[in-house]
């Protein structure tokens, strides 16, 4: 690089964003929230009867759908059908039931997690997609994502500044005819 001053090097944007999301996922509150969400989905998907009961209240399950289906999940675990089922007395079921019905911090954390990670996921979809070249859009997309999550995370800037904030991206942004 020292010999070739005009040569630009830039790491893979998708890989850089994966590392940012990994850093965020290691933050204790988000790590615990994701762990509890996994516990809920794992329990539901491991038991056919529970999955069918859940499907009768809702459809699909992931972190966003857990938030979207909060009322359906709470209705399922508060229902008479659930209470009289053989699953309701199991230890793992009690833990999941407590997370869904009692732990208000879990629901706040899910919302917090989604609000913090969603802007970066949008950028990741942009740079990892094949529909259009992302070079002219990375700079602006990351700038917008940073603005949305700056209040919550300070270390996003570190990865962006040290790995992906390059003159090449800034030039592509300014030269992009949009």
Short mmCIF file of N, CA and C in Angstrom, two decimals:
data_model
loop_
_atom_site.label_atom_id
_atom_site.label_comp_id
_atom_site.label_asym_id
_atom_site.label_seq_id
_atom_site.Cartn_x
_atom_site.Cartn_y
_atom_site.Cartn_z
N UNK A 1 0.82 -1.19 0.00
CA UNK A 1 0.00 0.00 0.00
C UNK A 1 0.87 1.26 0.00
N UNK A 2 2.04 1.18 0.63
CA UNK A 2 2.91 2.36 0.67
C UNK A 2 3.46 2.69 -0.71
N UNK A 3 3.70 1.66 -1.52
CA UNK A 3 4.24 1.88 -2.87
C UNK A 3 3.18 2.41 -3.82
N UNK A 4 1.96 1.98 -3.64
CA UNK A 4 0.89 2.33 -4.56
C UNK A 4 -0.11 3.27 -3.85
N UNK A 5 0.20 4.55 -3.90
CA UNK A 5 -0.60 5.55 -3.19
C UNK A 5 -2.01 5.70 -3.76
N UNK A 6 -2.20 5.36 -5.03
CA UNK A 6 -3.51 5.53 -5.67
C UNK A 6 -4.41 4.32 -5.52
N UNK A 7 -3.89 3.24 -4.94
CA UNK A 7 -4.65 2.01 -4.76
C UNK A 7 -5.47 2.11 -3.46
N UNK A 8 -6.77 1.87 -3.58
CA UNK A 8 -7.64 1.89 -2.41
C UNK A 8 -7.93 0.47 -1.96
N UNK A 9 -7.90 0.28 -0.67
CA UNK A 9 -8.28 -1.00 -0.10
C UNK A 9 -9.47 -0.75 0.83
N UNK A 10 -10.45 -1.61 0.73
CA UNK A 10 -11.61 -1.50 1.59
C UNK A 10 -12.06 -2.91 1.95
N UNK A 11 -12.28 -3.17 3.24
CA UNK A 11 -12.75 -4.50 3.62
C UNK A 11 -14.18 -4.72 3.16
N UNK A 12 -14.62 -5.93 3.22
CA UNK A 12 -15.99 -6.29 2.84
C UNK A 12 -16.96 -5.60 3.79
N UNK A 13 -17.89 -4.83 3.23
CA UNK A 13 -18.85 -4.09 4.04
C UNK A 13 -19.75 -5.04 4.83
N UNK A 14 -20.18 -6.13 4.22
CA UNK A 14 -21.05 -7.09 4.90
C UNK A 14 -20.33 -7.70 6.11
N UNK A 15 -19.05 -8.02 5.93
CA UNK A 15 -18.28 -8.59 7.04
C UNK A 15 -18.13 -7.57 8.17
N UNK A 16 -17.87 -6.32 7.81
CA UNK A 16 -17.74 -5.27 8.82
C UNK A 16 -19.04 -5.11 9.60
N UNK A 17 -20.17 -5.13 8.91
CA UNK A 17 -21.47 -5.02 9.58
C UNK A 17 -21.75 -6.24 10.44
N UNK A 18 -21.34 -7.42 9.98
CA UNK A 18 -21.48 -8.62 10.81
C UNK A 18 -20.71 -8.47 12.12
N UNK A 19 -19.52 -7.90 12.04
CA UNK A 19 -18.71 -7.69 13.25
C UNK A 19 -19.38 -6.67 14.18
N UNK A 20 -19.97 -5.62 13.61
CA UNK A 20 -20.67 -4.63 14.42
C UNK A 20 -21.84 -5.29 15.14
N UNK A 21 -22.62 -6.08 14.41
CA UNK A 21 -23.77 -6.77 15.02
C UNK A 21 -23.31 -7.77 16.08
N UNK A 22 -22.18 -8.41 15.84
CA UNK A 22 -21.63 -9.34 16.83
C UNK A 22 -21.23 -8.58 18.11
N UNK A 23 -20.60 -7.42 17.93
CA UNK A 23 -20.23 -6.59 19.09
C UNK A 23 -21.47 -6.20 19.88
N UNK A 24 -22.51 -5.79 19.17
CA UNK A 24 -23.76 -5.40 19.84
C UNK A 24 -24.37 -6.60 20.55
N UNK A 25 -24.33 -7.76 19.91
CA UNK A 25 -24.89 -8.97 20.51
C UNK A 25 -24.18 -9.41 21.77
N UNK A 26 -22.96 -8.93 21.98
CA UNK A 26 -22.20 -9.27 23.19
C UNK A 26 -22.51 -8.35 24.37
N UNK A 27 -23.28 -7.30 24.13
CA UNK A 27 -23.68 -6.42 25.23
C UNK A 27 -24.63 -7.22 26.11
N UNK A 28 -24.40 -7.19 27.40
CA UNK A 28 -25.08 -8.07 28.35
C UNK A 28 -26.60 -8.07 28.20
N UNK A 29 -27.21 -6.90 28.20
CA UNK A 29 -28.68 -6.87 28.16
C UNK A 29 -29.21 -7.47 26.85
N UNK A 30 -28.53 -7.22 25.75
CA UNK A 30 -28.98 -7.78 24.47
C UNK A 30 -28.68 -9.27 24.39
N UNK A 31 -27.54 -9.66 24.92
CA UNK A 31 -27.18 -11.08 24.94
C UNK A 31 -28.21 -11.87 25.75
N UNK A 32 -28.59 -11.35 26.90
CA UNK A 32 -29.59 -12.02 27.74
C UNK A 32 -30.97 -12.04 27.08
N UNK A 33 -31.33 -10.95 26.43
CA UNK A 33 -32.62 -10.88 25.74
C UNK A 33 -32.69 -11.90 24.62
N UNK A 34 -31.64 -11.96 23.83
CA UNK A 34 -31.59 -12.92 22.73
C UNK A 34 -31.62 -14.35 23.29
N UNK A 35 -30.92 -14.57 24.39
CA UNK A 35 -30.95 -15.89 25.04
C UNK A 35 -32.35 -16.28 25.49
N UNK A 36 -33.07 -15.34 26.09
CA UNK A 36 -34.45 -15.62 26.52
C UNK A 36 -35.37 -15.84 25.32
N UNK A 37 -35.18 -15.07 24.27
CA UNK A 37 -35.98 -15.27 23.06
C UNK A 37 -35.72 -16.65 22.46
N UNK A 38 -34.47 -17.07 22.46
CA UNK A 38 -34.12 -18.42 21.98
C UNK A 38 -34.77 -19.48 22.86
N UNK A 39 -34.77 -19.24 24.16
CA UNK A 39 -35.39 -20.19 25.09
C UNK A 39 -36.88 -20.35 24.78
N UNK A 40 -37.55 -19.24 24.50
CA UNK A 40 -38.98 -19.29 24.16
C UNK A 40 -39.20 -20.05 22.86
N UNK A 41 -38.47 -19.67 21.81
CA UNK A 41 -38.67 -20.32 20.50
C UNK A 41 -38.28 -21.79 20.55
N UNK A 42 -37.21 -22.11 21.24
CA UNK A 42 -36.77 -23.50 21.33
C UNK A 42 -37.84 -24.34 22.03
N UNK A 43 -38.36 -23.83 23.13
CA UNK A 43 -39.39 -24.57 23.85
C UNK A 43 -40.62 -24.79 22.97
N UNK A 44 -41.05 -23.75 22.31
CA UNK A 44 -42.26 -23.87 21.48
C UNK A 44 -42.03 -24.84 20.33
N UNK A 45 -40.90 -24.73 19.64
CA UNK A 45 -40.66 -25.58 18.48
C UNK A 45 -40.32 -27.03 18.83
N UNK A 46 -39.86 -27.28 20.04
CA UNK A 46 -39.53 -28.66 20.44
C UNK A 46 -40.75 -29.49 20.80
N UNK A 47 -41.86 -28.86 21.04
CA UNK A 47 -43.06 -29.57 21.48
C UNK A 47 -44.20 -29.32 20.50
N UNK A 48 -44.56 -30.34 19.78
CA UNK A 48 -45.58 -30.22 18.73
C UNK A 48 -46.89 -29.66 19.26
N UNK A 49 -47.34 -30.16 20.40
CA UNK A 49 -48.59 -29.69 20.96
C UNK A 49 -48.52 -28.19 21.28
N UNK A 50 -47.40 -27.75 21.87
CA UNK A 50 -47.22 -26.33 22.21
C UNK A 50 -47.15 -25.49 20.94
N UNK A 51 -46.45 -25.99 19.93
CA UNK A 51 -46.36 -25.27 18.66
C UNK A 51 -47.74 -25.12 18.01
N UNK A 52 -48.53 -26.17 18.04
CA UNK A 52 -49.88 -26.09 17.50
C UNK A 52 -50.74 -25.10 18.29
N UNK A 53 -50.59 -25.10 19.60
CA UNK A 53 -51.32 -24.14 20.42
C UNK A 53 -50.88 -22.72 20.07
N UNK A 54 -49.58 -22.51 19.93
CA UNK A 54 -49.07 -21.19 19.55
C UNK A 54 -49.60 -20.78 18.18
N UNK A 55 -49.58 -21.70 17.23
CA UNK A 55 -50.07 -21.40 15.87
C UNK A 55 -51.55 -21.05 15.88
N UNK A 56 -52.29 -21.60 16.83
CA UNK A 56 -53.71 -21.23 16.91
C UNK A 56 -53.87 -19.79 17.40
N UNK A 57 -52.84 -19.26 18.04
CA UNK A 57 -52.88 -17.87 18.53
C UNK A 57 -52.16 -16.92 17.57
N UNK A 58 -51.21 -17.44 16.79
CA UNK A 58 -50.36 -16.58 15.97
C UNK A 58 -49.74 -17.40 14.84
N UNK A 59 -48.77 -16.79 14.13
CA UNK A 59 -47.98 -17.54 13.14
C UNK A 59 -46.56 -16.98 13.09
N UNK A 60 -45.58 -17.85 12.90
CA UNK A 60 -44.19 -17.44 12.80
C UNK A 60 -43.61 -16.98 14.13
N UNK A 61 -42.30 -17.17 14.29
CA UNK A 61 -41.68 -16.73 15.55
C UNK A 61 -40.21 -16.40 15.30
N UNK A 62 -39.82 -15.21 15.63
CA UNK A 62 -38.46 -14.69 15.61
C UNK A 62 -38.48 -13.49 16.53
N UNK A 63 -37.36 -12.81 16.71
CA UNK A 63 -37.32 -11.72 17.69
C UNK A 63 -38.36 -10.65 17.37
N UNK A 64 -38.45 -10.24 16.11
CA UNK A 64 -39.44 -9.23 15.74
C UNK A 64 -40.85 -9.78 15.92
N UNK A 65 -41.07 -11.02 15.51
CA UNK A 65 -42.42 -11.57 15.66
C UNK A 65 -42.76 -11.84 17.12
N UNK A 66 -41.75 -12.10 17.95
CA UNK A 66 -42.01 -12.24 19.38
C UNK A 66 -42.59 -10.93 19.91
N UNK A 67 -42.00 -9.82 19.48
CA UNK A 67 -42.51 -8.52 19.91
C UNK A 67 -43.89 -8.26 19.31
N UNK A 68 -44.03 -8.55 18.02
CA UNK A 68 -45.32 -8.34 17.35
C UNK A 68 -46.42 -9.22 17.94
N UNK A 69 -46.04 -10.41 18.41
CA UNK A 69 -47.01 -11.37 18.92
C UNK A 69 -47.01 -11.45 20.44
N UNK A 70 -46.59 -10.39 21.08
CA UNK A 70 -46.54 -10.36 22.55
C UNK A 70 -47.89 -10.75 23.15
N UNK A 71 -48.94 -10.16 22.68
CA UNK A 71 -50.27 -10.44 23.23
C UNK A 71 -50.68 -11.88 22.97
N UNK A 72 -50.37 -12.39 21.77
CA UNK A 72 -50.71 -13.78 21.45
C UNK A 72 -49.94 -14.75 22.35
N UNK A 73 -48.67 -14.49 22.57
CA UNK A 73 -47.88 -15.35 23.46
C UNK A 73 -48.42 -15.29 24.88
N UNK A 74 -48.71 -14.10 25.35
CA UNK A 74 -49.23 -13.97 26.70
C UNK A 74 -50.60 -14.64 26.83
N UNK A 75 -51.42 -14.52 25.79
CA UNK A 75 -52.74 -15.18 25.80
C UNK A 75 -52.58 -16.70 25.85
N UNK A 76 -51.63 -17.20 25.07
CA UNK A 76 -51.42 -18.64 25.04
C UNK A 76 -51.02 -19.16 26.43
N UNK A 77 -50.03 -18.51 27.06
CA UNK A 77 -49.56 -18.99 28.36
C UNK A 77 -50.54 -18.70 29.50
N UNK A 78 -51.46 -17.78 29.28
CA UNK A 78 -52.47 -17.48 30.30
C UNK A 78 -53.78 -18.25 30.07
N UNK A 79 -53.83 -19.02 28.99
CA UNK A 79 -55.08 -19.71 28.64
C UNK A 79 -55.34 -20.93 29.53
N UNK A 80 -56.60 -21.29 29.63
CA UNK A 80 -57.04 -22.48 30.36
C UNK A 80 -56.46 -23.73 29.69
N UNK A 81 -56.44 -23.71 28.36
CA UNK A 81 -55.91 -24.86 27.61
C UNK A 81 -54.45 -25.12 27.98
N UNK A 82 -53.67 -24.04 28.12
CA UNK A 82 -52.27 -24.18 28.52
C UNK A 82 -52.17 -24.69 29.96
N UNK A 83 -52.93 -24.08 30.83
CA UNK A 83 -52.85 -24.41 32.26
C UNK A 83 -53.20 -25.86 32.54
N UNK A 84 -54.08 -26.44 31.74
CA UNK A 84 -54.49 -27.84 31.95
C UNK A 84 -53.66 -28.83 31.14
N UNK A 85 -52.72 -28.32 30.37
CA UNK A 85 -51.89 -29.22 29.55
C UNK A 85 -50.80 -29.86 30.41
N UNK A 86 -50.28 -31.02 29.99
CA UNK A 86 -49.20 -31.65 30.74
C UNK A 86 -47.89 -30.86 30.65
N UNK A 87 -47.78 -29.98 29.66
CA UNK A 87 -46.56 -29.19 29.50
C UNK A 87 -46.43 -28.09 30.55
N UNK A 88 -47.54 -27.57 31.01
CA UNK A 88 -47.54 -26.42 31.92
C UNK A 88 -46.80 -26.68 33.23
N UNK A 89 -46.69 -27.94 33.63
CA UNK A 89 -46.04 -28.24 34.90
C UNK A 89 -44.54 -28.52 34.77
N UNK A 90 -44.03 -28.55 33.56
CA UNK A 90 -42.59 -28.80 33.35
C UNK A 90 -41.76 -27.59 33.76
N UNK A 91 -40.56 -27.86 34.23
CA UNK A 91 -39.66 -26.81 34.71
C UNK A 91 -39.34 -25.82 33.59
N UNK A 92 -38.94 -26.33 32.43
CA UNK A 92 -38.58 -25.43 31.33
C UNK A 92 -39.79 -24.61 30.88
N UNK A 93 -40.99 -25.18 30.96
CA UNK A 93 -42.21 -24.46 30.60
C UNK A 93 -42.47 -23.33 31.58
N UNK A 94 -42.24 -23.58 32.85
CA UNK A 94 -42.43 -22.55 33.88
C UNK A 94 -41.48 -21.36 33.64
N UNK A 95 -40.25 -21.68 33.26
CA UNK A 95 -39.27 -20.62 32.99
C UNK A 95 -39.73 -19.76 31.82
N UNK A 96 -40.15 -20.42 30.73
CA UNK A 96 -40.62 -19.70 29.55
C UNK A 96 -41.88 -18.91 29.88
N UNK A 97 -42.78 -19.52 30.61
CA UNK A 97 -44.02 -18.85 31.00
C UNK A 97 -43.72 -17.59 31.82
N UNK A 98 -42.78 -17.68 32.74
CA UNK A 98 -42.40 -16.52 33.54
C UNK A 98 -41.80 -15.41 32.67
N UNK A 99 -40.98 -15.79 31.71
CA UNK A 99 -40.40 -14.79 30.81
C UNK A 99 -41.51 -14.06 30.07
N UNK A 100 -42.45 -14.81 29.54
CA UNK A 100 -43.53 -14.23 28.72
C UNK A 100 -44.53 -13.44 29.56
N UNK A 101 -44.92 -13.97 30.69
CA UNK A 101 -46.00 -13.35 31.48
C UNK A 101 -45.54 -12.40 32.57
N UNK A 102 -44.40 -12.66 33.19
CA UNK A 102 -44.00 -11.93 34.38
C UNK A 102 -42.87 -10.94 34.14
N UNK A 103 -41.91 -11.29 33.32
CA UNK A 103 -40.69 -10.50 33.15
C UNK A 103 -40.91 -9.31 32.22
N UNK A 104 -41.30 -8.18 32.78
CA UNK A 104 -41.54 -6.99 31.96
C UNK A 104 -40.24 -6.44 31.37
N UNK A 105 -39.12 -6.72 32.03
CA UNK A 105 -37.81 -6.30 31.49
C UNK A 105 -37.53 -6.97 30.16
N UNK A 106 -37.97 -8.22 30.01
CA UNK A 106 -37.75 -8.94 28.76
C UNK A 106 -38.40 -8.19 27.59
N UNK A 107 -39.63 -7.75 27.75
CA UNK A 107 -40.33 -7.07 26.66
C UNK A 107 -39.70 -5.72 26.34
N UNK A 108 -39.26 -5.01 27.37
CA UNK A 108 -38.56 -3.75 27.15
C UNK A 108 -37.24 -3.99 26.42
N UNK A 109 -36.56 -5.06 26.79
CA UNK A 109 -35.27 -5.38 26.18
C UNK A 109 -35.42 -5.81 24.73
N UNK A 110 -36.49 -6.54 24.42
CA UNK A 110 -36.74 -6.94 23.03
C UNK A 110 -36.93 -5.69 22.17
N UNK A 111 -37.74 -4.77 22.67
CA UNK A 111 -37.98 -3.52 21.93
C UNK A 111 -36.68 -2.74 21.76
N UNK A 112 -35.91 -2.65 22.82
CA UNK A 112 -34.61 -1.96 22.80
C UNK A 112 -33.68 -2.60 21.78
N UNK A 113 -33.61 -3.90 21.81
CA UNK A 113 -32.75 -4.65 20.89
C UNK A 113 -33.15 -4.38 19.45
N UNK A 114 -34.43 -4.47 19.16
CA UNK A 114 -34.91 -4.24 17.79
C UNK A 114 -34.64 -2.81 17.34
N UNK A 115 -34.86 -1.84 18.22
CA UNK A 115 -34.62 -0.45 17.86
C UNK A 115 -33.15 -0.17 17.57
N UNK A 116 -32.27 -0.87 18.25
CA UNK A 116 -30.84 -0.64 18.08
C UNK A 116 -30.25 -1.38 16.88
N UNK A 117 -30.76 -2.55 16.61
CA UNK A 117 -30.15 -3.40 15.58
C UNK A 117 -30.80 -3.21 14.21
N UNK A 118 -32.06 -2.84 14.17
CA UNK A 118 -32.78 -2.72 12.90
C UNK A 118 -32.10 -1.81 11.87
N UNK A 119 -31.59 -0.64 12.26
CA UNK A 119 -30.92 0.20 11.26
C UNK A 119 -29.70 -0.48 10.62
N UNK A 120 -28.96 -1.24 11.41
CA UNK A 120 -27.79 -1.93 10.88
C UNK A 120 -28.20 -3.10 9.98
N UNK A 121 -29.28 -3.76 10.32
CA UNK A 121 -29.76 -4.87 9.49
C UNK A 121 -30.18 -4.33 8.12
N UNK A 122 -30.77 -3.15 8.08
CA UNK A 122 -31.14 -2.53 6.80
C UNK A 122 -29.90 -2.26 5.96
N UNK A 123 -28.84 -1.76 6.58
CA UNK A 123 -27.60 -1.51 5.85
C UNK A 123 -27.00 -2.83 5.38
N UNK A 124 -27.03 -3.85 6.23
CA UNK A 124 -26.51 -5.16 5.86
C UNK A 124 -27.25 -5.72 4.65
N UNK A 125 -28.57 -5.59 4.64
CA UNK A 125 -29.35 -6.05 3.48
C UNK A 125 -28.95 -5.30 2.21
N UNK A 126 -28.67 -4.01 2.35
CA UNK A 126 -28.25 -3.20 1.21
C UNK A 126 -26.91 -3.69 0.64
N UNK A 127 -25.93 -3.87 1.52
CA UNK A 127 -24.59 -4.23 1.04
C UNK A 127 -24.46 -5.70 0.67
N UNK A 128 -25.33 -6.53 1.21
CA UNK A 128 -25.25 -7.96 0.94
C UNK A 128 -26.18 -8.39 -0.18
N UNK A 129 -26.97 -7.48 -0.69
CA UNK A 129 -27.92 -7.81 -1.76
C UNK A 129 -27.26 -7.76 -3.13
N UNK A 130 -27.90 -8.39 -4.07
CA UNK A 130 -27.38 -8.42 -5.44
C UNK A 130 -28.16 -7.52 -6.39
N UNK A 131 -29.17 -6.82 -5.88
CA UNK A 131 -30.05 -6.07 -6.76
C UNK A 131 -29.37 -4.85 -7.38
N UNK A 132 -28.48 -4.19 -6.65
CA UNK A 132 -27.78 -3.03 -7.19
C UNK A 132 -26.43 -2.89 -6.48
N UNK A 133 -25.45 -2.30 -7.15
CA UNK A 133 -24.16 -2.09 -6.49
C UNK A 133 -24.33 -1.14 -5.31
N UNK A 134 -23.76 -1.49 -4.19
CA UNK A 134 -23.98 -0.74 -2.95
C UNK A 134 -22.95 0.35 -2.70
N UNK A 135 -21.88 0.38 -3.48
CA UNK A 135 -20.78 1.30 -3.21
C UNK A 135 -21.24 2.74 -3.01
N UNK A 136 -22.11 3.24 -3.85
CA UNK A 136 -22.54 4.62 -3.74
C UNK A 136 -23.52 4.88 -2.61
N UNK A 137 -23.97 3.85 -1.96
CA UNK A 137 -24.99 3.99 -0.93
C UNK A 137 -24.48 3.69 0.48
N UNK A 138 -23.35 3.02 0.60
CA UNK A 138 -22.85 2.58 1.91
C UNK A 138 -22.66 3.76 2.86
N UNK A 139 -22.01 4.78 2.36
CA UNK A 139 -21.66 5.92 3.21
C UNK A 139 -22.92 6.54 3.82
N UNK A 140 -23.90 6.86 2.99
CA UNK A 140 -25.12 7.49 3.48
C UNK A 140 -25.92 6.53 4.36
N UNK A 141 -26.03 5.27 3.95
CA UNK A 141 -26.80 4.30 4.73
C UNK A 141 -26.19 4.11 6.11
N UNK A 142 -24.90 4.00 6.19
CA UNK A 142 -24.24 3.82 7.49
C UNK A 142 -24.36 5.08 8.33
N UNK A 143 -24.26 6.23 7.68
CA UNK A 143 -24.41 7.49 8.39
C UNK A 143 -25.80 7.60 9.02
N UNK A 144 -26.82 7.23 8.27
CA UNK A 144 -28.18 7.25 8.80
C UNK A 144 -28.37 6.24 9.94
N UNK A 145 -27.81 5.06 9.74
CA UNK A 145 -27.92 4.03 10.79
C UNK A 145 -27.22 4.49 12.05
N UNK A 146 -26.05 5.10 11.91
CA UNK A 146 -25.32 5.60 13.07
C UNK A 146 -26.12 6.66 13.82
N UNK A 147 -26.77 7.53 13.07
CA UNK A 147 -27.58 8.56 13.72
C UNK A 147 -28.72 7.95 14.52
N UNK A 148 -29.30 6.89 13.99
CA UNK A 148 -30.43 6.25 14.67
C UNK A 148 -30.01 5.54 15.95
N UNK A 149 -28.82 5.02 15.98
CA UNK A 149 -28.41 4.24 17.16
C UNK A 149 -27.31 4.90 17.99
N UNK A 150 -26.92 6.11 17.64
CA UNK A 150 -25.82 6.78 18.35
C UNK A 150 -26.09 6.94 19.83
N UNK A 151 -27.33 7.13 20.19
CA UNK A 151 -27.68 7.32 21.60
C UNK A 151 -27.45 6.05 22.42
N UNK A 152 -27.53 4.90 21.75
CA UNK A 152 -27.46 3.64 22.48
C UNK A 152 -26.08 2.98 22.47
N UNK A 153 -25.34 3.18 21.42
CA UNK A 153 -24.06 2.48 21.28
C UNK A 153 -22.97 3.42 20.81
N UNK A 154 -21.88 3.46 21.54
CA UNK A 154 -20.74 4.29 21.15
C UNK A 154 -19.73 3.55 20.29
N UNK A 155 -19.68 2.23 20.40
CA UNK A 155 -18.62 1.49 19.72
C UNK A 155 -18.90 1.18 18.25
N UNK A 156 -20.04 1.57 17.72
CA UNK A 156 -20.30 1.40 16.28
C UNK A 156 -19.34 2.28 15.49
N UNK A 157 -19.12 3.50 16.01
CA UNK A 157 -18.21 4.41 15.33
C UNK A 157 -16.81 3.83 15.19
N UNK A 158 -16.37 3.10 16.19
CA UNK A 158 -15.02 2.55 16.16
C UNK A 158 -14.82 1.62 14.96
N UNK A 159 -15.72 0.68 14.76
CA UNK A 159 -15.61 -0.23 13.60
C UNK A 159 -15.71 0.54 12.29
N UNK A 160 -16.69 1.45 12.21
CA UNK A 160 -16.89 2.23 10.99
C UNK A 160 -15.63 3.07 10.71
N UNK A 161 -15.15 3.80 11.72
CA UNK A 161 -14.01 4.68 11.51
C UNK A 161 -12.73 3.93 11.15
N UNK A 162 -12.48 2.81 11.81
CA UNK A 162 -11.22 2.11 11.60
C UNK A 162 -11.24 1.14 10.43
N UNK A 163 -12.39 0.65 10.03
CA UNK A 163 -12.41 -0.35 8.98
C UNK A 163 -13.07 0.09 7.68
N UNK A 164 -14.20 0.75 7.76
CA UNK A 164 -14.99 0.96 6.55
C UNK A 164 -15.10 2.42 6.13
N UNK A 165 -14.73 3.36 6.96
CA UNK A 165 -14.82 4.77 6.61
C UNK A 165 -13.61 5.12 5.73
N UNK A 166 -13.81 5.01 4.42
CA UNK A 166 -12.73 5.19 3.46
C UNK A 166 -13.07 6.29 2.47
N UNK A 167 -12.06 6.97 1.96
CA UNK A 167 -12.31 7.98 0.92
C UNK A 167 -13.03 7.41 -0.30
N UNK A 168 -12.80 6.15 -0.57
CA UNK A 168 -13.45 5.50 -1.71
C UNK A 168 -14.97 5.53 -1.55
N UNK A 169 -15.47 5.23 -0.34
CA UNK A 169 -16.91 5.25 -0.10
C UNK A 169 -17.47 6.67 -0.15
N UNK A 170 -16.70 7.62 0.40
CA UNK A 170 -17.15 9.01 0.38
C UNK A 170 -17.22 9.52 -1.06
N UNK A 171 -16.21 9.19 -1.85
CA UNK A 171 -16.21 9.60 -3.27
C UNK A 171 -17.38 8.98 -4.02
N UNK A 172 -17.62 7.70 -3.78
CA UNK A 172 -18.74 7.03 -4.45
C UNK A 172 -20.07 7.66 -4.04
N UNK A 173 -20.17 8.07 -2.79
CA UNK A 173 -21.39 8.71 -2.30
C UNK A 173 -21.62 10.04 -3.01
N UNK A 174 -20.55 10.86 -3.11
CA UNK A 174 -20.69 12.17 -3.73
C UNK A 174 -20.87 12.07 -5.24
N UNK A 175 -20.32 11.03 -5.85
CA UNK A 175 -20.44 10.87 -7.31
C UNK A 175 -21.66 10.08 -7.72
N UNK A 176 -22.38 9.54 -6.76
CA UNK A 176 -23.57 8.73 -7.05
C UNK A 176 -24.67 9.63 -7.60
N UNK A 177 -25.12 9.40 -8.84
CA UNK A 177 -26.14 10.27 -9.45
C UNK A 177 -27.53 10.12 -8.85
N UNK A 178 -27.78 9.03 -8.14
CA UNK A 178 -29.08 8.74 -7.54
C UNK A 178 -30.15 8.98 -8.54
#
